[in-house]
Protein backbone atom coordinates (compact mmCIF):
# COMPACT_ATOMS: atom_id res chain seq x y z
CA UNK A 1 0.00 0.00 0.00
CA UNK A 2 1.26 3.45 -0.88
CA UNK A 3 0.59 4.63 2.65
CA UNK A 4 2.82 7.40 3.90
CA UNK A 5 4.76 7.33 7.13
CA UNK A 6 3.98 9.85 9.91
CA UNK A 7 4.22 13.16 8.12
CA UNK A 8 3.65 16.88 8.10
CA UNK A 9 0.74 17.71 5.76
CA UNK A 10 0.22 21.01 3.93
CA UNK A 11 -2.80 21.97 1.81
CA UNK A 12 -1.59 23.52 -1.47
CA UNK A 13 -3.75 26.16 -3.15
CA UNK A 14 -3.45 28.32 -6.23
CA UNK A 15 -6.36 30.77 -6.57
CA UNK A 16 -7.05 32.73 -9.78
CA UNK A 17 -3.46 32.27 -10.89
CA UNK A 18 -1.90 33.26 -7.57
CA UNK A 19 -0.10 30.95 -5.16
CA UNK A 20 -1.95 31.58 -1.89
CA UNK A 21 -0.85 28.58 0.17
CA UNK A 22 1.06 30.71 2.66
CA UNK A 23 -1.67 33.38 2.88
CA UNK A 24 -4.61 31.00 3.36
CA UNK A 25 -3.09 28.09 5.28
CA UNK A 26 -4.12 29.61 8.63
CA UNK A 27 -7.75 29.86 7.46
CA UNK A 28 -8.19 26.39 5.94
CA UNK A 29 -10.46 24.25 8.11
CA UNK A 30 -10.74 21.41 5.61
CA UNK A 31 -10.65 20.56 1.93
CA UNK A 32 -12.42 17.60 0.35
CA UNK A 33 -11.69 16.12 -3.08
CA UNK A 34 -14.19 13.72 -4.68
CA UNK A 35 -13.83 11.80 -7.93
CA UNK A 36 -16.30 9.24 -9.20
CA UNK A 37 -17.19 7.11 -12.22
CA UNK A 38 -20.88 7.11 -11.29
CA UNK A 39 -23.46 8.24 -13.80
CA UNK A 40 -24.86 10.89 -11.46
CA UNK A 41 -21.47 12.58 -11.15
CA UNK A 42 -20.73 12.17 -14.87
CA UNK A 43 -17.00 12.00 -14.31
CA UNK A 44 -16.77 15.55 -12.96
CA UNK A 45 -14.30 15.79 -10.09
CA UNK A 46 -15.26 18.29 -7.40
CA UNK A 47 -13.83 19.90 -4.30
CA UNK A 48 -15.22 21.61 -1.23
CA UNK A 49 -13.05 24.12 0.61
CA UNK A 50 -14.08 25.30 4.08
CA UNK A 51 -12.40 28.45 5.40
CA UNK A 52 -12.50 30.15 8.80
CA UNK A 53 -14.26 33.52 8.42
CA UNK A 54 -14.27 34.55 12.07
CA UNK A 55 -12.60 37.88 11.33
CA UNK A 56 -14.85 38.49 8.28
CA UNK A 57 -11.98 38.74 5.80
CA UNK A 58 -13.76 36.57 3.21
CA UNK A 59 -16.88 38.71 3.48
CA UNK A 60 -14.92 41.80 2.48
CA UNK A 61 -11.29 42.08 1.35
CA UNK A 62 -10.94 38.46 0.20
CA UNK A 63 -14.50 37.96 -1.03
CA UNK A 64 -14.51 34.82 -3.28
CA UNK A 65 -15.82 35.10 -6.83
CA UNK A 66 -17.86 32.60 -8.81
CA UNK A 67 -15.85 31.45 -11.82
CA UNK A 68 -12.46 31.77 -10.13
CA UNK A 69 -10.07 28.90 -10.87
CA UNK A 70 -8.72 26.86 -7.96
CA UNK A 71 -5.75 24.50 -8.23
CA UNK A 72 -5.61 22.54 -4.97
CA UNK A 73 -3.53 19.64 -3.76
CA UNK A 74 -1.66 18.32 -0.79
CA UNK A 75 2.02 17.95 0.06
CA UNK A 76 3.66 16.05 2.87
CA UNK A 77 7.01 15.76 4.53
CA UNK A 78 7.74 12.19 5.58
CA UNK A 79 9.15 12.53 9.08
CA UNK A 80 10.89 9.16 8.86
CA UNK A 81 12.54 9.35 5.44
CA UNK A 82 12.68 13.19 5.26
CA UNK A 83 11.29 12.95 1.70
CA UNK A 84 8.68 15.41 0.41
CA UNK A 85 5.76 14.34 -1.79
CA UNK A 86 3.11 16.26 -3.72
CA UNK A 87 -0.36 15.18 -4.95
CA UNK A 88 -2.07 17.80 -7.14
CA UNK A 89 -5.76 17.43 -8.01
CA UNK A 90 -6.12 19.61 -11.12
CA UNK A 91 -8.10 22.76 -11.93
CA UNK A 92 -11.56 23.53 -10.56
CA UNK A 93 -14.01 26.36 -11.26
CA UNK A 94 -15.90 27.86 -8.29
CA UNK A 95 -19.64 27.43 -8.80
CA UNK A 96 -21.01 27.46 -5.24
CA UNK A 97 -20.29 29.86 -2.35
CA UNK A 98 -21.99 29.63 1.05
CA UNK A 99 -21.47 31.75 4.16
CA UNK A 100 -22.16 30.21 7.54
CA UNK A 101 -22.52 32.20 10.76
CA UNK A 102 -22.03 30.46 14.08
CA UNK A 103 -19.45 29.11 13.45
CA UNK A 104 -18.31 31.78 10.98
CA UNK A 105 -17.16 29.96 7.87
CA UNK A 106 -17.25 30.22 4.08
CA UNK A 107 -17.79 26.99 2.15
CA UNK A 108 -16.63 27.02 -1.46
CA UNK A 109 -17.62 24.36 -3.98
CA UNK A 110 -15.92 23.91 -7.34
CA UNK A 111 -16.15 21.52 -10.29
CA UNK A 112 -13.34 20.23 -12.49
CA UNK A 113 -12.77 22.97 -15.04
CA UNK A 114 -11.40 23.44 -18.50
CA UNK A 115 -12.94 23.98 -21.92
CA UNK A 116 -15.19 20.96 -21.34
CA UNK A 117 -17.13 22.77 -18.64
CA UNK A 118 -19.51 24.35 -21.16
CA UNK A 119 -18.97 22.51 -24.44
CA UNK A 120 -19.42 19.09 -22.88
CA UNK A 121 -22.90 20.14 -21.76
CA UNK A 122 -24.21 21.13 -25.21
CA UNK A 123 -26.96 18.74 -26.34
CA UNK A 124 -26.75 17.40 -29.89
CA UNK A 125 -28.05 14.68 -32.23
CA UNK A 126 -25.61 13.00 -34.61
CA UNK A 127 -24.25 9.65 -35.77
CA UNK A 128 -20.83 8.05 -36.31
CA UNK A 129 -20.26 4.83 -38.28
CA UNK A 130 -17.32 2.43 -38.07
CA UNK A 131 -15.37 4.59 -35.66
CA UNK A 132 -13.01 3.34 -32.96
CA UNK A 133 -13.80 4.11 -29.36
CA UNK A 134 -10.47 5.90 -29.00
CA UNK A 135 -11.09 8.01 -32.11
CA UNK A 136 -14.56 8.99 -30.90
CA UNK A 137 -13.26 10.05 -27.48
CA UNK A 138 -10.42 11.99 -29.12
CA UNK A 139 -12.90 13.69 -31.47
CA UNK A 140 -15.23 14.77 -28.66
CA UNK A 141 -12.31 16.05 -26.61
CA UNK A 142 -10.88 17.94 -29.58
CA UNK A 143 -14.21 19.67 -30.24
CA UNK A 144 -14.01 21.07 -26.71
CA UNK A 145 -10.39 22.14 -27.13
CA UNK A 146 -9.11 19.34 -24.90
CA UNK A 147 -6.47 16.65 -25.06
CA UNK A 148 -7.57 13.02 -24.71
CA UNK A 149 -5.69 10.37 -22.75
CA UNK A 150 -7.09 6.97 -23.75
CA UNK A 151 -5.68 3.96 -21.88
CA UNK A 152 -8.52 1.49 -22.27
CA UNK A 153 -9.09 -1.38 -24.68
CA UNK A 154 -9.95 0.06 -28.09
CA UNK A 155 -12.71 -1.38 -30.28
CA UNK A 156 -14.50 -0.51 -33.51
CA UNK A 157 -18.05 0.77 -33.05
CA UNK A 158 -20.31 -0.01 -36.01
CA UNK A 159 -22.76 2.74 -35.13
CA UNK A 160 -22.79 5.38 -32.39
CA UNK A 161 -25.73 7.74 -31.96
CA UNK A 162 -25.68 10.88 -29.85
CA UNK A 163 -29.39 11.02 -29.11
CA UNK A 164 -30.48 14.35 -27.67
CA UNK A 165 -27.67 14.22 -25.15
CA UNK A 166 -24.46 16.08 -24.39
CA UNK A 167 -20.97 14.71 -25.14
CA UNK A 168 -20.60 14.18 -21.39
CA UNK A 169 -23.75 12.03 -21.26
CA UNK A 170 -22.71 10.12 -24.38
CA UNK A 171 -19.28 9.37 -22.91
CA UNK A 172 -20.80 8.30 -19.63
CA UNK A 173 -23.10 5.90 -21.48
CA UNK A 174 -20.14 4.43 -23.36
CA UNK A 175 -18.19 4.30 -20.11
CA UNK A 176 -20.83 2.04 -18.58
CA UNK A 177 -21.06 -0.11 -21.71
CA UNK A 178 -17.31 -0.70 -21.99
CA UNK A 179 -16.45 -0.47 -18.28
CA UNK A 180 -14.02 2.44 -18.75
CA UNK A 181 -13.75 5.24 -16.17
CA UNK A 182 -14.19 8.71 -17.69
CA UNK A 183 -13.04 11.89 -15.98
CA UNK A 184 -12.43 15.53 -16.85
CA UNK A 185 -9.31 17.02 -15.28
CA UNK A 186 -7.73 20.33 -16.22
CA UNK A 187 -7.85 20.62 -20.02
CA UNK A 188 -7.83 16.87 -20.60
CA UNK A 189 -10.31 14.05 -20.99
CA UNK A 190 -9.14 10.80 -19.37
CA UNK A 191 -10.67 7.53 -20.55
CA UNK A 192 -9.48 4.24 -19.06
CA UNK A 193 -7.76 2.94 -16.00
CA UNK A 194 -5.60 5.33 -13.95
CA UNK A 195 -1.83 5.25 -14.14
CA UNK A 196 -1.57 4.33 -10.47
CA UNK A 197 -0.68 0.71 -9.86
CA UNK A 198 -2.58 -1.84 -7.80
CA UNK A 199 -3.44 -0.57 -4.32
CA UNK A 200 -2.62 -3.35 -1.86
CA UNK A 201 -4.56 -2.98 1.39
CA UNK A 202 -3.64 -5.03 4.45
CA UNK A 203 -6.85 -5.17 6.49
CA UNK A 204 -4.85 -5.86 9.64
CA UNK A 205 -2.72 -2.72 9.28
CA UNK A 206 -4.72 -0.41 11.54
CA UNK A 207 -2.22 2.43 11.13
CA UNK A 208 -3.36 2.69 7.49
CA UNK A 209 -6.89 1.25 7.57
CA UNK A 210 -9.21 3.29 9.77
CA UNK A 211 -12.30 1.24 8.98
CA UNK A 212 -13.61 -1.25 6.42
CA UNK A 213 -16.97 -2.79 5.52
CA UNK A 214 -16.42 -5.60 3.03
CA UNK A 215 -19.44 -7.12 1.28
CA UNK A 216 -18.83 -10.85 0.92
CA UNK A 217 -22.27 -11.48 -0.65
CA UNK A 218 -25.57 -9.64 -0.94
CA UNK A 219 -28.43 -11.18 -2.91
CA UNK A 220 -30.50 -8.08 -2.31
CA UNK A 221 -28.00 -5.86 -4.13
CA UNK A 222 -26.61 -8.13 -6.81
CA UNK A 223 -27.90 -9.67 -10.03
CA UNK A 224 -27.29 -13.32 -10.79
CA UNK A 225 -27.64 -12.85 -14.54
CA UNK A 226 -27.66 -10.09 -17.15
CA UNK A 227 -29.45 -10.29 -20.51
CA UNK A 228 -28.96 -7.75 -23.30
CA UNK A 229 -31.49 -7.64 -26.16
CA UNK A 230 -30.17 -6.23 -29.43
CA UNK A 231 -31.52 -5.33 -32.88
CA UNK A 232 -29.78 -4.14 -36.06
CA UNK A 233 -32.12 -2.00 -38.17
CA UNK A 234 -29.97 -2.48 -41.27
CA UNK A 235 -29.64 -6.26 -41.24
CA UNK A 236 -32.91 -6.89 -39.35
CA UNK A 237 -30.94 -9.16 -37.02
CA UNK A 238 -32.28 -9.48 -33.49
CA UNK A 239 -31.15 -11.53 -30.55
CA UNK A 240 -30.25 -11.69 -26.89
CA UNK A 241 -26.98 -12.35 -25.10
CA UNK A 242 -27.03 -13.53 -21.47
CA UNK A 243 -24.28 -14.02 -18.93
CA UNK A 244 -24.38 -15.45 -15.43
CA UNK A 245 -26.83 -17.93 -13.94
CA UNK A 246 -30.34 -17.34 -12.64
CA UNK A 247 -32.99 -19.76 -11.41
CA UNK A 248 -35.86 -17.51 -12.53
CA UNK A 249 -36.62 -14.26 -14.34
CA UNK A 250 -36.71 -12.32 -11.06
CA UNK A 251 -32.96 -12.73 -10.71
CA UNK A 252 -32.13 -11.62 -14.27
CA UNK A 253 -31.53 -7.98 -15.16
CA UNK A 254 -32.76 -7.32 -18.70
CA UNK A 255 -31.57 -4.47 -20.94
CA UNK A 256 -33.70 -3.66 -23.96
CA UNK A 257 -33.10 -0.08 -25.10
CA UNK A 258 -29.33 -0.12 -25.36
CA UNK A 259 -27.17 0.97 -28.29
CA UNK A 260 -25.92 -2.47 -29.37
CA UNK A 261 -26.54 -4.10 -32.74
CA UNK A 262 -24.91 -7.52 -32.70
CA UNK A 263 -23.97 -10.37 -30.40
CA UNK A 264 -20.39 -9.15 -29.93
CA UNK A 265 -21.47 -5.73 -28.65
CA UNK A 266 -24.22 -7.31 -26.53
CA UNK A 267 -21.65 -9.67 -24.99
CA UNK A 268 -19.35 -6.78 -24.07
CA UNK A 269 -22.24 -4.81 -22.53
CA UNK A 270 -23.57 -7.78 -20.54
CA UNK A 271 -20.18 -8.80 -19.16
CA UNK A 272 -19.44 -5.19 -18.22
CA UNK A 273 -22.67 -5.00 -16.23
CA UNK A 274 -22.13 -8.40 -14.64
CA UNK A 275 -18.60 -7.45 -13.52
CA UNK A 276 -19.55 -4.22 -11.79
CA UNK A 277 -20.16 -1.71 -14.57
CA UNK A 278 -23.57 -0.67 -13.23
CA UNK A 279 -24.60 1.11 -10.06
CA UNK A 280 -27.89 -0.56 -9.19
CA UNK A 281 -27.06 -4.24 -9.08
CA UNK A 282 -23.58 -4.40 -7.59
CA UNK A 283 -22.98 -4.44 -3.86
CA UNK A 284 -20.31 -1.99 -2.68
CA UNK A 285 -17.65 -2.31 -0.04
CA UNK A 286 -16.31 0.70 1.81
CA UNK A 287 -12.93 1.37 3.29
CA UNK A 288 -11.33 4.43 4.86
CA UNK A 289 -7.57 4.77 4.46
CA UNK A 290 -5.15 7.10 6.23
CA UNK A 291 -2.55 9.10 4.27
CA UNK A 292 -3.00 7.19 1.00
CA UNK A 293 -3.23 8.68 -2.52
CA UNK A 294 -5.94 6.84 -4.52
CA UNK A 295 -7.78 7.18 -7.84
CA UNK A 296 -11.10 6.09 -9.33
CA UNK A 297 -10.70 2.96 -11.44
CA UNK A 298 -7.62 1.89 -9.50
CA UNK A 299 -7.52 -1.88 -8.82
CA UNK A 300 -7.41 -2.90 -5.15
CA UNK A 301 -6.09 -6.13 -3.68
CA UNK A 302 -6.98 -6.99 -0.09
CA UNK A 303 -4.54 -9.01 2.01
CA UNK A 304 -5.10 -10.67 5.39
CA UNK A 305 -8.75 -11.00 4.37
CA UNK A 306 -9.17 -14.78 4.74
CA UNK A 307 -11.76 -16.11 2.28
CA UNK A 308 -13.25 -12.69 1.58
CA UNK A 309 -13.08 -11.49 -2.05
CA UNK A 310 -9.63 -10.00 -2.60
CA UNK A 311 -9.94 -8.21 -5.97
CA UNK A 312 -11.79 -4.89 -6.15
CA UNK A 313 -11.87 -1.62 -8.09
CA UNK A 314 -12.41 1.91 -6.78
CA UNK A 315 -15.73 3.37 -8.00
CA UNK A 316 -15.63 6.55 -5.94
CA UNK A 317 -13.18 8.19 -3.58
CA UNK A 318 -13.41 11.22 -1.31
CA UNK A 319 -10.19 12.54 0.20
CA UNK A 320 -10.49 14.97 3.10
CA UNK A 321 -7.64 16.95 4.60
CA UNK A 322 -8.38 18.61 7.92
CA UNK A 323 -5.53 19.98 10.00
CA UNK A 324 -2.93 17.24 10.25
CA UNK A 325 -5.40 14.50 9.30
CA UNK A 326 -5.72 13.05 5.79
CA UNK A 327 -8.28 10.34 5.05
CA UNK A 328 -9.60 8.75 1.86
CA UNK A 329 -13.11 7.26 1.99
CA UNK A 330 -13.38 4.69 -0.80
CA UNK A 331 -16.32 2.84 -2.34
CA UNK A 332 -15.28 -0.34 -4.15
CA UNK A 333 -16.90 -2.87 -6.46
CA UNK A 334 -15.82 -6.42 -7.07
CA UNK A 335 -13.41 -6.76 -9.95
CA UNK A 336 -14.23 -9.42 -12.50
CA UNK A 337 -16.65 -12.28 -12.14
CA UNK A 338 -17.21 -13.70 -8.68
XYZ file of C-alpha atoms in Angstrom:
338
model
C 0.000 0.000 0.000
C 1.257 3.453 -0.878
C 0.587 4.628 2.652
C 2.817 7.402 3.900
C 4.758 7.334 7.135
C 3.977 9.852 9.915
C 4.216 13.157 8.115
C 3.647 16.879 8.103
C 0.745 17.708 5.756
C 0.216 21.014 3.927
C -2.797 21.969 1.806
C -1.588 23.518 -1.468
C -3.746 26.156 -3.147
C -3.448 28.315 -6.231
C -6.357 30.766 -6.571
C -7.049 32.725 -9.782
C -3.460 32.271 -10.894
C -1.903 33.265 -7.569
C -0.096 30.947 -5.162
C -1.949 31.576 -1.893
C -0.854 28.576 0.170
C 1.063 30.714 2.660
C -1.669 33.378 2.884
C -4.609 30.996 3.360
C -3.093 28.090 5.285
C -4.117 29.609 8.632
C -7.746 29.859 7.459
C -8.193 26.390 5.938
C -10.460 24.250 8.107
C -10.744 21.408 5.607
C -10.652 20.561 1.930
C -12.421 17.597 0.349
C -11.692 16.123 -3.080
C -14.194 13.722 -4.678
C -13.834 11.802 -7.933
C -16.304 9.239 -9.196
C -17.194 7.107 -12.220
C -20.882 7.107 -11.289
C -23.460 8.238 -13.802
C -24.861 10.889 -11.463
C -21.468 12.578 -11.147
C -20.727 12.173 -14.870
C -17.003 11.998 -14.306
C -16.765 15.545 -12.964
C -14.303 15.794 -10.094
C -15.264 18.285 -7.399
C -13.832 19.896 -4.301
C -15.216 21.614 -1.232
C -13.046 24.118 0.614
C -14.075 25.295 4.083
C -12.402 28.452 5.405
C -12.497 30.153 8.800
C -14.255 33.517 8.417
C -14.274 34.549 12.065
C -12.601 37.877 11.331
C -14.845 38.493 8.284
C -11.982 38.739 5.800
C -13.762 36.567 3.209
C -16.877 38.709 3.481
C -14.915 41.802 2.483
C -11.288 42.080 1.348
C -10.940 38.465 0.195
C -14.497 37.956 -1.033
C -14.506 34.822 -3.276
C -15.824 35.105 -6.833
C -17.856 32.598 -8.806
C -15.846 31.450 -11.823
C -12.457 31.766 -10.134
C -10.070 28.895 -10.871
C -8.725 26.856 -7.957
C -5.755 24.504 -8.227
C -5.609 22.537 -4.968
C -3.531 19.641 -3.756
C -1.660 18.316 -0.793
C 2.018 17.947 0.060
C 3.660 16.051 2.873
C 7.014 15.759 4.533
C 7.735 12.191 5.576
C 9.151 12.532 9.077
C 10.891 9.155 8.864
C 12.541 9.348 5.438
C 12.681 13.186 5.259
C 11.289 12.954 1.700
C 8.679 15.405 0.415
C 5.759 14.345 -1.793
C 3.107 16.256 -3.724
C -0.362 15.181 -4.948
C -2.074 17.798 -7.138
C -5.758 17.435 -8.010
C -6.122 19.610 -11.121
C -8.104 22.759 -11.927
C -11.557 23.532 -10.558
C -14.014 26.361 -11.261
C -15.897 27.859 -8.293
C -19.643 27.432 -8.801
C -21.008 27.463 -5.243
C -20.288 29.858 -2.348
C -21.990 29.635 1.051
C -21.471 31.751 4.157
C -22.164 30.209 7.536
C -22.519 32.198 10.757
C -22.031 30.456 14.084
C -19.447 29.112 13.448
C -18.309 31.778 10.984
C -17.161 29.964 7.868
C -17.254 30.224 4.085
C -17.793 26.993 2.151
C -16.634 27.016 -1.463
C -17.620 24.365 -3.977
C -15.917 23.908 -7.339
C -16.149 21.517 -10.289
C -13.345 20.234 -12.487
C -12.774 22.974 -15.036
C -11.397 23.436 -18.503
C -12.944 23.975 -21.924
C -15.194 20.962 -21.340
C -17.126 22.773 -18.636
C -19.508 24.349 -21.165
C -18.968 22.515 -24.442
C -19.418 19.088 -22.880
C -22.899 20.142 -21.758
C -24.205 21.134 -25.211
C -26.959 18.740 -26.340
C -26.747 17.398 -29.894
C -28.049 14.681 -32.232
C -25.611 13.004 -34.615
C -24.247 9.655 -35.773
C -20.835 8.045 -36.312
C -20.260 4.829 -38.276
C -17.322 2.431 -38.070
C -15.368 4.585 -35.656
C -13.010 3.337 -32.962
C -13.800 4.108 -29.357
C -10.467 5.902 -28.997
C -11.094 8.007 -32.113
C -14.563 8.985 -30.897
C -13.257 10.052 -27.476
C -10.418 11.987 -29.118
C -12.902 13.691 -31.474
C -15.227 14.768 -28.664
C -12.310 16.049 -26.613
C -10.879 17.942 -29.575
C -14.209 19.665 -30.238
C -14.014 21.066 -26.706
C -10.389 22.137 -27.127
C -9.113 19.338 -24.903
C -6.474 16.653 -25.062
C -7.570 13.022 -24.710
C -5.695 10.375 -22.747
C -7.090 6.970 -23.748
C -5.677 3.965 -21.884
C -8.524 1.495 -22.271
C -9.085 -1.376 -24.680
C -9.953 0.057 -28.095
C -12.708 -1.377 -30.275
C -14.498 -0.507 -33.512
C -18.051 0.767 -33.047
C -20.308 -0.008 -36.005
C -22.764 2.736 -35.126
C -22.793 5.380 -32.387
C -25.732 7.740 -31.957
C -25.684 10.877 -29.850
C -29.388 11.022 -29.106
C -30.482 14.352 -27.669
C -27.670 14.218 -25.147
C -24.460 16.077 -24.385
C -20.972 14.715 -25.136
C -20.604 14.181 -21.391
C -23.754 12.033 -21.262
C -22.708 10.118 -24.385
C -19.280 9.374 -22.914
C -20.800 8.295 -19.629
C -23.105 5.900 -21.479
C -20.143 4.434 -23.360
C -18.186 4.302 -20.105
C -20.826 2.036 -18.579
C -21.061 -0.108 -21.709
C -17.313 -0.701 -21.991
C -16.453 -0.472 -18.278
C -14.021 2.437 -18.749
C -13.749 5.240 -16.172
C -14.194 8.712 -17.694
C -13.037 11.889 -15.976
C -12.430 15.532 -16.845
C -9.313 17.017 -15.285
C -7.726 20.334 -16.216
C -7.854 20.615 -20.018
C -7.828 16.866 -20.604
C -10.309 14.050 -20.990
C -9.144 10.804 -19.370
C -10.668 7.527 -20.549
C -9.481 4.238 -19.062
C -7.756 2.941 -15.998
C -5.601 5.331 -13.953
C -1.827 5.253 -14.141
C -1.567 4.332 -10.469
C -0.682 0.707 -9.861
C -2.581 -1.840 -7.799
C -3.440 -0.572 -4.318
C -2.620 -3.348 -1.858
C -4.558 -2.983 1.394
C -3.637 -5.027 4.450
C -6.847 -5.169 6.487
C -4.855 -5.856 9.644
C -2.715 -2.721 9.278
C -4.718 -0.414 11.537
C -2.222 2.426 11.126
C -3.356 2.686 7.494
C -6.890 1.247 7.573
C -9.207 3.287 9.772
C -12.300 1.235 8.975
C -13.615 -1.248 6.415
C -16.972 -2.792 5.519
C -16.417 -5.600 3.033
C -19.440 -7.124 1.285
C -18.833 -10.850 0.921
C -22.268 -11.476 -0.649
C -25.567 -9.637 -0.941
C -28.426 -11.183 -2.914
C -30.503 -8.084 -2.308
C -28.004 -5.862 -4.127
C -26.612 -8.133 -6.813
C -27.900 -9.672 -10.025
C -27.286 -13.321 -10.788
C -27.642 -12.853 -14.539
C -27.659 -10.087 -17.146
C -29.450 -10.293 -20.510
C -28.961 -7.753 -23.302
C -31.486 -7.641 -26.156
C -30.167 -6.229 -29.433
C -31.517 -5.325 -32.883
C -29.783 -4.145 -36.065
C -32.118 -1.998 -38.166
C -29.967 -2.476 -41.274
C -29.639 -6.259 -41.244
C -32.914 -6.885 -39.352
C -30.937 -9.157 -37.016
C -32.278 -9.480 -33.487
C -31.149 -11.532 -30.546
C -30.252 -11.689 -26.895
C -26.985 -12.348 -25.096
C -27.033 -13.532 -21.472
C -24.282 -14.016 -18.934
C -24.381 -15.449 -15.428
C -26.833 -17.930 -13.944
C -30.340 -17.345 -12.642
C -32.988 -19.758 -11.410
C -35.863 -17.514 -12.526
C -36.625 -14.258 -14.335
C -36.710 -12.321 -11.061
C -32.958 -12.731 -10.713
C -32.133 -11.621 -14.273
C -31.533 -7.984 -15.161
C -32.762 -7.324 -18.702
C -31.569 -4.472 -20.938
C -33.701 -3.663 -23.965
C -33.098 -0.080 -25.100
C -29.325 -0.121 -25.356
C -27.170 0.966 -28.289
C -25.925 -2.472 -29.367
C -26.543 -4.096 -32.742
C -24.910 -7.517 -32.699
C -23.970 -10.369 -30.405
C -20.385 -9.148 -29.927
C -21.467 -5.734 -28.648
C -24.220 -7.309 -26.531
C -21.648 -9.671 -24.987
C -19.345 -6.776 -24.072
C -22.241 -4.810 -22.529
C -23.570 -7.784 -20.539
C -20.179 -8.797 -19.164
C -19.436 -5.192 -18.220
C -22.670 -5.004 -16.225
C -22.128 -8.403 -14.640
C -18.598 -7.448 -13.522
C -19.550 -4.220 -11.788
C -20.163 -1.712 -14.571
C -23.568 -0.665 -13.227
C -24.598 1.111 -10.062
C -27.894 -0.563 -9.194
C -27.062 -4.238 -9.079
C -23.578 -4.401 -7.590
C -22.976 -4.439 -3.858
C -20.313 -1.993 -2.678
C -17.651 -2.314 -0.044
C -16.311 0.705 1.806
C -12.935 1.368 3.288
C -11.328 4.430 4.861
C -7.566 4.773 4.464
C -5.148 7.098 6.229
C -2.547 9.102 4.265
C -2.999 7.187 1.001
C -3.229 8.684 -2.523
C -5.938 6.841 -4.517
C -7.778 7.178 -7.841
C -11.104 6.092 -9.327
C -10.700 2.959 -11.442
C -7.624 1.887 -9.504
C -7.522 -1.880 -8.822
C -7.409 -2.895 -5.154
C -6.086 -6.128 -3.678
C -6.982 -6.992 -0.091
C -4.541 -9.007 2.013
C -5.102 -10.673 5.391
C -8.755 -11.004 4.365
C -9.172 -14.779 4.742
C -11.756 -16.110 2.279
C -13.247 -12.689 1.584
C -13.077 -11.485 -2.053
C -9.626 -10.004 -2.604
C -9.945 -8.208 -5.974
C -11.785 -4.885 -6.148
C -11.873 -1.622 -8.086
C -12.411 1.906 -6.775
C -15.733 3.366 -8.001
C -15.634 6.552 -5.943
C -13.184 8.195 -3.584
C -13.409 11.221 -1.312
C -10.189 12.538 0.197
C -10.489 14.967 3.105
C -7.637 16.948 4.603
C -8.376 18.609 7.924
C -5.534 19.975 10.003
C -2.927 17.240 10.250
C -5.403 14.499 9.296
C -5.723 13.054 5.791
C -8.278 10.340 5.051
C -9.599 8.748 1.859
C -13.113 7.262 1.989
C -13.382 4.693 -0.797
C -16.316 2.838 -2.340
C -15.279 -0.343 -4.148
C -16.901 -2.874 -6.462
C -15.817 -6.422 -7.066
C -13.410 -6.756 -9.949
C -14.232 -9.423 -12.497
C -16.654 -12.278 -12.135
C -17.205 -13.699 -8.680
